[in-house]
CSV table of C-alpha atoms and ligand atoms in Angstrom, one decimal:
chain,number,residue,atom,x,y,z
A,1,MET,CA,-173.4,-34.3,-208.7
A,2,ILE,CA,-176.9,-35.5,-209.7
A,3,LYS,CA,-176.8,-33.3,-212.8
A,4,SER,CA,-173.5,-34.9,-214.0
A,5,ILE,CA,-174.9,-38.4,-213.5
A,6,PHE,CA,-177.9,-37.5,-215.6
A,7,LYS,CA,-175.6,-36.1,-218.3
A,8,ASP,CA,-173.6,-39.4,-218.3
A,9,MET,CA,-176.9,-41.3,-218.7
A,10,THR,CA,-178.1,-39.1,-221.5
A,11,GLN,CA,-174.9,-39.9,-223.3
A,12,SER,CA,-175.2,-43.6,-222.8
A,13,ASN,CA,-178.6,-45.3,-222.9
A,14,PHE,CA,-180.7,-42.8,-221.1
A,15,GLU,CA,-183.1,-41.5,-223.7
A,16,SER,CA,-183.7,-38.1,-222.1
A,17,GLY,CA,-187.1,-36.8,-221.0
A,18,VAL,CA,-186.3,-37.3,-217.4
A,19,SER,CA,-186.0,-33.9,-215.9
A,20,GLU,CA,-182.5,-33.1,-214.6
A,21,SER,CA,-183.7,-32.1,-211.1
A,22,LYS,CA,-183.7,-34.1,-208.0
A,23,GLU,CA,-187.1,-32.7,-207.1
A,24,GLY,CA,-188.8,-34.6,-209.8
A,25,LEU,CA,-187.4,-37.9,-208.7
A,26,PRO,CA,-189.3,-40.2,-206.4
A,27,ALA,CA,-187.6,-40.3,-203.0
A,28,HIS,CA,-188.9,-43.8,-202.4
A,29,ILE,CA,-189.5,-46.4,-205.0
A,30,ALA,CA,-191.1,-49.7,-204.2
A,31,ILE,CA,-191.1,-52.6,-206.6
A,32,ILE,CA,-193.2,-55.8,-206.8
A,33,MET,CA,-190.7,-57.9,-208.7
A,34,ASP,CA,-193.1,-60.4,-210.4
A,35,GLY,CA,-193.0,-62.7,-213.4
A,36,ASN,CA,-189.8,-64.8,-212.9
A,37,GLY,CA,-191.8,-68.0,-213.5
A,38,ARG,CA,-193.6,-66.7,-216.6
A,39,TRP,CA,-190.3,-65.4,-218.0
A,40,ALA,CA,-188.8,-68.9,-217.6
A,41,GLU,CA,-191.9,-70.6,-219.0
A,42,SER,CA,-191.9,-68.3,-222.1
A,43,LYS,CA,-188.3,-69.5,-222.8
A,44,SER,CA,-189.1,-73.2,-222.0
A,45,LEU,CA,-186.8,-72.9,-219.0
A,46,LYS,CA,-187.4,-74.0,-215.4
A,47,ARG,CA,-189.0,-71.4,-213.0
A,48,ILE,CA,-185.7,-71.6,-211.0
A,49,GLN,CA,-183.9,-70.1,-213.9
A,50,GLY,CA,-186.3,-67.3,-213.9
A,51,HIS,CA,-185.4,-66.5,-210.3
A,52,GLN,CA,-181.7,-66.7,-211.2
A,53,ALA,CA,-182.2,-64.2,-214.1
A,54,GLY,CA,-184.2,-61.9,-211.8
A,55,VAL,CA,-181.2,-61.4,-209.5
A,56,GLU,CA,-179.4,-59.5,-212.3
A,57,SER,CA,-182.4,-57.2,-212.7
A,58,ILE,CA,-182.1,-56.4,-208.9
A,59,ARG,CA,-178.4,-55.5,-209.5
A,60,GLU,CA,-179.2,-53.2,-212.3
A,61,VAL,CA,-182.1,-51.5,-210.6
A,62,VAL,CA,-180.0,-51.0,-207.4
A,63,THR,CA,-177.1,-49.6,-209.3
A,64,ALA,CA,-179.3,-47.3,-211.3
A,65,SER,CA,-181.0,-46.1,-208.1
A,66,CYS,CA,-177.6,-45.2,-206.7
A,67,ASP,CA,-176.6,-43.4,-209.8
A,68,LEU,CA,-179.8,-41.4,-209.9
A,69,GLY,CA,-179.6,-40.5,-206.2
A,70,ILE,CA,-182.8,-42.2,-205.2
A,71,GLN,CA,-183.0,-42.3,-201.4
A,72,TYR,CA,-185.1,-45.4,-200.8
A,73,LEU,CA,-185.6,-48.5,-202.8
A,74,THR,CA,-187.9,-51.3,-201.4
A,75,LEU,CA,-188.0,-54.6,-203.1
A,76,TYR,CA,-190.7,-57.2,-202.5
A,77,ALA,CA,-188.6,-60.4,-202.7
A,78,PHE,CA,-190.6,-63.0,-200.8
A,79,SER,CA,-194.1,-62.8,-199.3
A,80,THR,CA,-195.6,-64.6,-196.4
A,81,GLU,CA,-197.9,-66.3,-198.9
A,82,ASN,CA,-194.9,-67.5,-201.0
A,83,TRP,CA,-194.1,-70.1,-198.2
A,84,GLN,CA,-197.0,-72.0,-199.7
A,85,ARG,CA,-194.9,-72.7,-202.9
A,86,PRO,CA,-193.3,-76.1,-203.5
A,87,LYS,CA,-190.4,-76.7,-201.2
A,88,LEU,CA,-187.9,-77.0,-204.0
A,89,GLU,CA,-188.8,-73.5,-205.3
A,90,ILE,CA,-188.5,-72.1,-201.8
A,91,ASP,CA,-185.1,-73.7,-201.3
A,92,VAL,CA,-183.9,-72.2,-204.5
A,93,LEU,CA,-185.1,-68.8,-203.5
A,94,MET,CA,-183.4,-69.0,-200.1
A,95,HIS,CA,-180.2,-70.2,-201.8
A,96,LEU,CA,-180.3,-67.2,-204.2
A,97,LEU,CA,-181.0,-64.9,-201.3
A,98,SER,CA,-178.1,-66.3,-199.3
A,99,ASP,CA,-175.8,-66.0,-202.3
A,100,TYR,CA,-176.9,-62.4,-202.9
A,101,LEU,CA,-176.2,-61.5,-199.3
A,102,ASP,CA,-172.7,-63.0,-199.6
A,103,LYS,CA,-171.8,-61.5,-203.0
A,104,GLU,CA,-173.5,-58.1,-202.9
A,105,LEU,CA,-172.1,-56.7,-199.7
A,106,LYS,CA,-168.9,-55.5,-201.4
A,107,THR,CA,-170.9,-53.6,-204.1
A,108,LEU,CA,-173.4,-52.2,-201.6
A,109,THR,CA,-170.5,-50.9,-199.5
A,110,LYS,CA,-168.8,-49.4,-202.5
A,111,ASN,CA,-172.0,-47.6,-203.5
A,112,ASN,CA,-172.6,-46.3,-200.0
A,113,VAL,CA,-175.9,-48.3,-199.7
A,114,ARG,CA,-177.6,-48.9,-196.4
A,115,PHE,CA,-179.1,-52.3,-196.4
A,116,GLN,CA,-182.1,-53.3,-194.4
A,117,VAL,CA,-185.0,-55.7,-194.3
A,118,ILE,CA,-188.7,-55.8,-193.4
A,119,GLY,CA,-190.9,-58.7,-192.7
A,120,ARG,CA,-191.1,-61.6,-190.3
A,121,ILE,CA,-187.3,-62.2,-190.5
A,122,HIS,CA,-187.4,-64.7,-187.6
A,123,THR,CA,-189.2,-67.2,-190.0
A,124,LEU,CA,-186.3,-67.3,-192.4
A,125,PRO,CA,-183.6,-70.0,-192.1
A,126,LYS,CA,-181.1,-69.2,-189.2
A,127,GLU,CA,-178.1,-69.0,-191.5
A,128,ILE,CA,-179.9,-66.3,-193.7
A,129,GLN,CA,-180.9,-64.4,-190.6
A,130,LYS,CA,-177.2,-64.2,-189.6
A,131,LYS,CA,-176.2,-63.0,-193.0
A,132,ILE,CA,-178.9,-60.4,-193.0
A,133,ALA,CA,-177.8,-59.1,-189.6
A,134,PHE,CA,-174.2,-59.0,-190.7
A,135,ASN,CA,-175.0,-57.0,-193.9
A,136,VAL,CA,-177.3,-54.6,-192.0
A,137,LYS,CA,-174.6,-54.0,-189.4
A,138,GLU,CA,-171.8,-53.6,-192.0
A,139,THR,CA,-173.8,-51.0,-194.0
A,140,GLU,CA,-175.6,-49.2,-191.1
A,141,ASN,CA,-173.5,-46.0,-191.4
A,142,ASN,CA,-173.8,-45.7,-195.1
A,143,THR,CA,-175.5,-42.5,-196.3
A,144,GLY,CA,-176.6,-43.2,-199.8
A,145,LEU,CA,-179.5,-45.3,-201.0
A,146,THR,CA,-181.4,-47.2,-198.4
A,147,LEU,CA,-182.1,-50.6,-199.9
A,148,THR,CA,-184.9,-52.6,-198.2
A,149,LEU,CA,-185.7,-56.2,-199.0
A,150,ALA,CA,-189.2,-57.3,-198.0
A,151,LEU,CA,-188.7,-60.9,-196.9
A,152,SER,CA,-191.3,-63.2,-195.5
A,153,TYR,CA,-193.3,-60.0,-195.7
A,154,SER,CA,-197.1,-59.5,-195.5
A,155,SER,CA,-198.6,-56.1,-195.0
A,156,ARG,CA,-201.5,-57.5,-193.0
A,157,CYS,CA,-199.0,-59.3,-190.7
A,158,GLU,CA,-197.2,-55.9,-190.4
A,159,ILE,CA,-200.4,-54.3,-189.3
A,160,VAL,CA,-201.2,-57.1,-186.9
A,161,ASP,CA,-197.7,-56.7,-185.3
A,162,ALA,CA,-198.2,-53.0,-185.0
A,163,MET,CA,-201.6,-53.4,-183.4
A,164,LYS,CA,-200.2,-55.9,-180.9
A,165,ASP,CA,-197.4,-53.4,-179.9
A,166,LEU,CA,-200.0,-50.7,-179.5
A,167,ALA,CA,-202.3,-52.9,-177.4
A,168,LEU,CA,-199.4,-53.8,-175.1
A,169,LYS,CA,-198.5,-50.2,-174.6
A,170,VAL,CA,-202.0,-49.3,-173.8
A,171,LYS,CA,-202.2,-52.3,-171.4
A,172,ASP,CA,-199.0,-51.2,-169.7
A,173,GLY,CA,-200.2,-47.6,-169.4
A,174,ILE,CA,-197.5,-46.3,-171.7
A,175,LEU,CA,-200.0,-45.1,-174.3
A,176,SER,CA,-203.5,-43.8,-174.0
A,177,PRO,CA,-206.1,-44.8,-176.7
A,178,GLU,CA,-206.8,-41.1,-177.3
A,179,ASP,CA,-203.2,-40.6,-178.4
A,180,ILE,CA,-203.4,-43.1,-181.2
A,181,ASN,CA,-203.4,-41.3,-184.5
A,182,GLU,CA,-202.0,-42.0,-188.0
A,183,GLU,CA,-198.5,-41.0,-187.0
A,184,VAL,CA,-198.5,-43.3,-184.0
A,185,ILE,CA,-199.6,-46.2,-186.1
A,186,GLN,CA,-196.9,-45.3,-188.8
A,187,GLN,CA,-194.3,-45.4,-186.0
A,188,HIS,CA,-195.2,-49.0,-185.2
A,189,LEU,CA,-194.9,-50.3,-188.7
A,190,TYR,CA,-191.8,-52.1,-190.0
A,191,THR,CA,-191.2,-49.1,-192.2
A,192,LYS,CA,-191.3,-46.5,-189.3
A,193,ASP,CA,-188.0,-45.0,-190.4
A,194,MET,CA,-188.9,-44.6,-194.1
A,195,PRO,CA,-191.2,-42.1,-196.0
A,196,ASP,CA,-194.1,-43.7,-197.8
A,197,PRO,CA,-193.3,-44.8,-201.3
A,198,ASP,CA,-193.8,-42.2,-204.0
A,199,PHE,CA,-193.8,-44.7,-206.7
A,200,LEU,CA,-194.8,-48.4,-207.0
A,201,ILE,CA,-193.6,-50.5,-209.9
A,202,ARG,CA,-195.1,-53.9,-210.6
A,203,THR,CA,-193.7,-56.0,-213.4
A,204,SER,CA,-195.5,-58.7,-215.5
A,205,GLY,CA,-198.9,-57.1,-215.7
A,206,GLU,CA,-200.9,-58.1,-212.6
A,207,MET,CA,-203.1,-55.3,-211.4
A,208,ARG,CA,-202.9,-56.0,-207.7
A,209,VAL,CA,-200.8,-55.2,-204.7
A,210,SER,CA,-200.5,-58.7,-203.3
A,211,ASN,CA,-200.4,-57.8,-199.6
A,212,PHE,CA,-197.5,-55.3,-200.0
A,213,LEU,CA,-197.3,-52.0,-198.0
A,214,LEU,CA,-201.1,-51.6,-197.8
A,215,TRP,CA,-200.9,-48.7,-195.3
A,216,GLN,CA,-197.9,-47.0,-196.9
A,217,LEU,CA,-199.2,-47.1,-200.5
A,218,SER,CA,-202.2,-44.8,-199.7
A,219,TYR,CA,-201.1,-42.1,-202.1
A,220,THR,CA,-198.4,-43.8,-204.1
A,221,GLU,CA,-198.3,-43.5,-207.9
A,222,ILE,CA,-198.6,-46.9,-209.4
A,223,PHE,CA,-196.9,-48.2,-212.6
A,224,VAL,CA,-197.7,-51.6,-214.0
A,225,THR,CA,-195.7,-53.0,-216.9
A,226,ASP,CA,-196.2,-56.2,-218.8
A,227,VAL,CA,-192.4,-56.8,-218.9
A,228,PHE,CA,-191.4,-59.8,-216.8
A,229,TRP,CA,-189.0,-59.0,-213.9
A,230,PRO,CA,-185.9,-60.7,-215.4
A,231,ASP,CA,-186.3,-58.5,-218.5
A,232,PHE,CA,-186.8,-55.4,-216.4
A,233,ARG,CA,-183.5,-53.7,-216.7
A,234,LYS,CA,-182.0,-50.2,-216.3
A,235,GLN,CA,-183.7,-48.7,-219.3
A,236,ASN,CA,-187.1,-50.0,-218.2
A,237,PHE,CA,-186.5,-48.6,-214.8
A,238,LEU,CA,-185.5,-45.2,-216.2
A,239,ASN,CA,-188.6,-45.2,-218.5
A,240,ALA,CA,-190.8,-45.9,-215.5
A,241,ILE,CA,-189.3,-43.0,-213.6
A,242,GLN,CA,-189.9,-40.8,-216.6
A,243,SER,CA,-193.5,-41.8,-216.5
A,244,PHE,CA,-193.7,-40.9,-212.8
A,245,GLN,CA,-192.3,-37.5,-213.5
A,246,LYS,CA,-195.3,-36.8,-215.8
A,247,ARG,CA,-197.8,-37.6,-213.1
A,248,GLU,CA,-199.8,-34.9,-211.2
A,249,ARG,CA,-200.0,-36.0,-207.6
A,250,ARG,CA,-203.1,-34.4,-206.0
A,251,PHE,CA,-203.4,-36.1,-202.6
A,252,GLY,CA,-207.2,-35.5,-202.7
A,253,ARG,CA,-206.9,-31.8,-203.5
A,254,THR,CA,-208.1,-30.2,-206.8
A,255,ASN,CA,-204.6,-29.3,-207.6
A,256,PHE,CA,-201.4,-29.8,-205.6
A,257,SER,CA,-200.4,-26.1,-205.8
A,258,ASN,CA,-203.7,-25.0,-204.3
B,1,IPE,C1,-191.7,-63.3,-208.6
B,1,IPE,O1,-191.9,-64.1,-209.6
B,1,IPE,C2,-190.8,-63.9,-207.5
B,1,IPE,C3,-191.4,-64.3,-206.3
B,1,IPE,C4,-192.7,-64.1,-206.0
B,1,IPE,C5,-190.6,-64.9,-205.2
B,1,IPE,P1,-192.9,-65.3,-209.6
B,1,IPE,O2,-192.2,-66.5,-209.1
B,1,IPE,O3,-194.1,-65.0,-208.9
B,1,IPE,O4,-193.3,-65.5,-211.1
B,1,IPE,P2,-194.7,-65.7,-211.8
B,1,IPE,O5,-195.6,-64.7,-211.3
B,1,IPE,O6,-195.1,-67.1,-211.4
B,1,IPE,O7,-194.5,-65.6,-213.3
B,2,IPE,C1,-195.8,-60.9,-205.2
B,2,IPE,O1,-195.8,-61.8,-206.2
B,2,IPE,C2,-194.8,-61.2,-204.2
B,2,IPE,C3,-193.4,-60.9,-204.6
B,2,IPE,C4,-193.1,-60.3,-205.7
B,2,IPE,C5,-192.4,-61.4,-203.7
B,2,IPE,P1,-196.7,-63.1,-206.2
B,2,IPE,O2,-196.4,-63.8,-207.5
B,2,IPE,O3,-196.5,-63.9,-205.0
B,2,IPE,O4,-198.2,-62.5,-206.2
B,2,IPE,P2,-199.5,-63.1,-206.7
B,2,IPE,O5,-199.7,-64.5,-206.2
B,2,IPE,O6,-199.5,-63.1,-208.2
B,2,IPE,O7,-200.6,-62.1,-206.2
B,3,MG,MG1,-195.9,-64.1,-209.4
């Protein structure tokens, strides 16, 4: 199945080099989708138009992930800090999100995608919360790609929320402090049901993680491209994965096979 998909891609615009084995693929890809504003600026357009164009990149990357058989794709769509942007820009982003949730469900279902979100979802507009809940429910039994949108997300907030949960459990005598270890902490993060990302892509050149998955990125391979998010399409995504496949992940050892 995977093999034949790769064959199709080789015939179309997939310029080979990516190994035809599922083992070489990252199970979990996380993306900081950055540069919508600069993309618009470079074309003398409004920032809003950059965000609109960015939605198409999301569609391409989600579809390509499904075709490749990627298991988890986590997209940083709106950070806690992004609430400090001008109201008009926030309104547009919320409108685009609402539209995406309405329009995309059909395609997600067709592609067997399980849709979920991480972040302080209760801080989003009520109407969006309802649409999210609907899409999550509708796709919960799908077995293909798990697509996670990070919305009103901040990794430090996530860690604070986890620490509060743990503190309450200790207070209530459900958990003893000696039993707190990395696994217990991981189980209290928003991402508790996901493996850590193998691969982080950041578009538009910034060399920072901007409060994204700080715990989970401990041993993630990082790929930064100067390409602005609205220009980051299927071929850019495939090229990035190709670069991942050339990495040697050592996890602190001298050589992973040792
Ligand atoms: C990413 O693009 C979208 C969000 C953060 C919501 P930006 O809007 O940050 O674009 P730049 O970084 O200003 O170019
Ligand atoms: C990171 O981009 C957040 C998202 C992509 C949603 P930002 O544009 O908000 O990050 P900074 O401000 O450049 O660090
Ligand atoms: Mg930005």
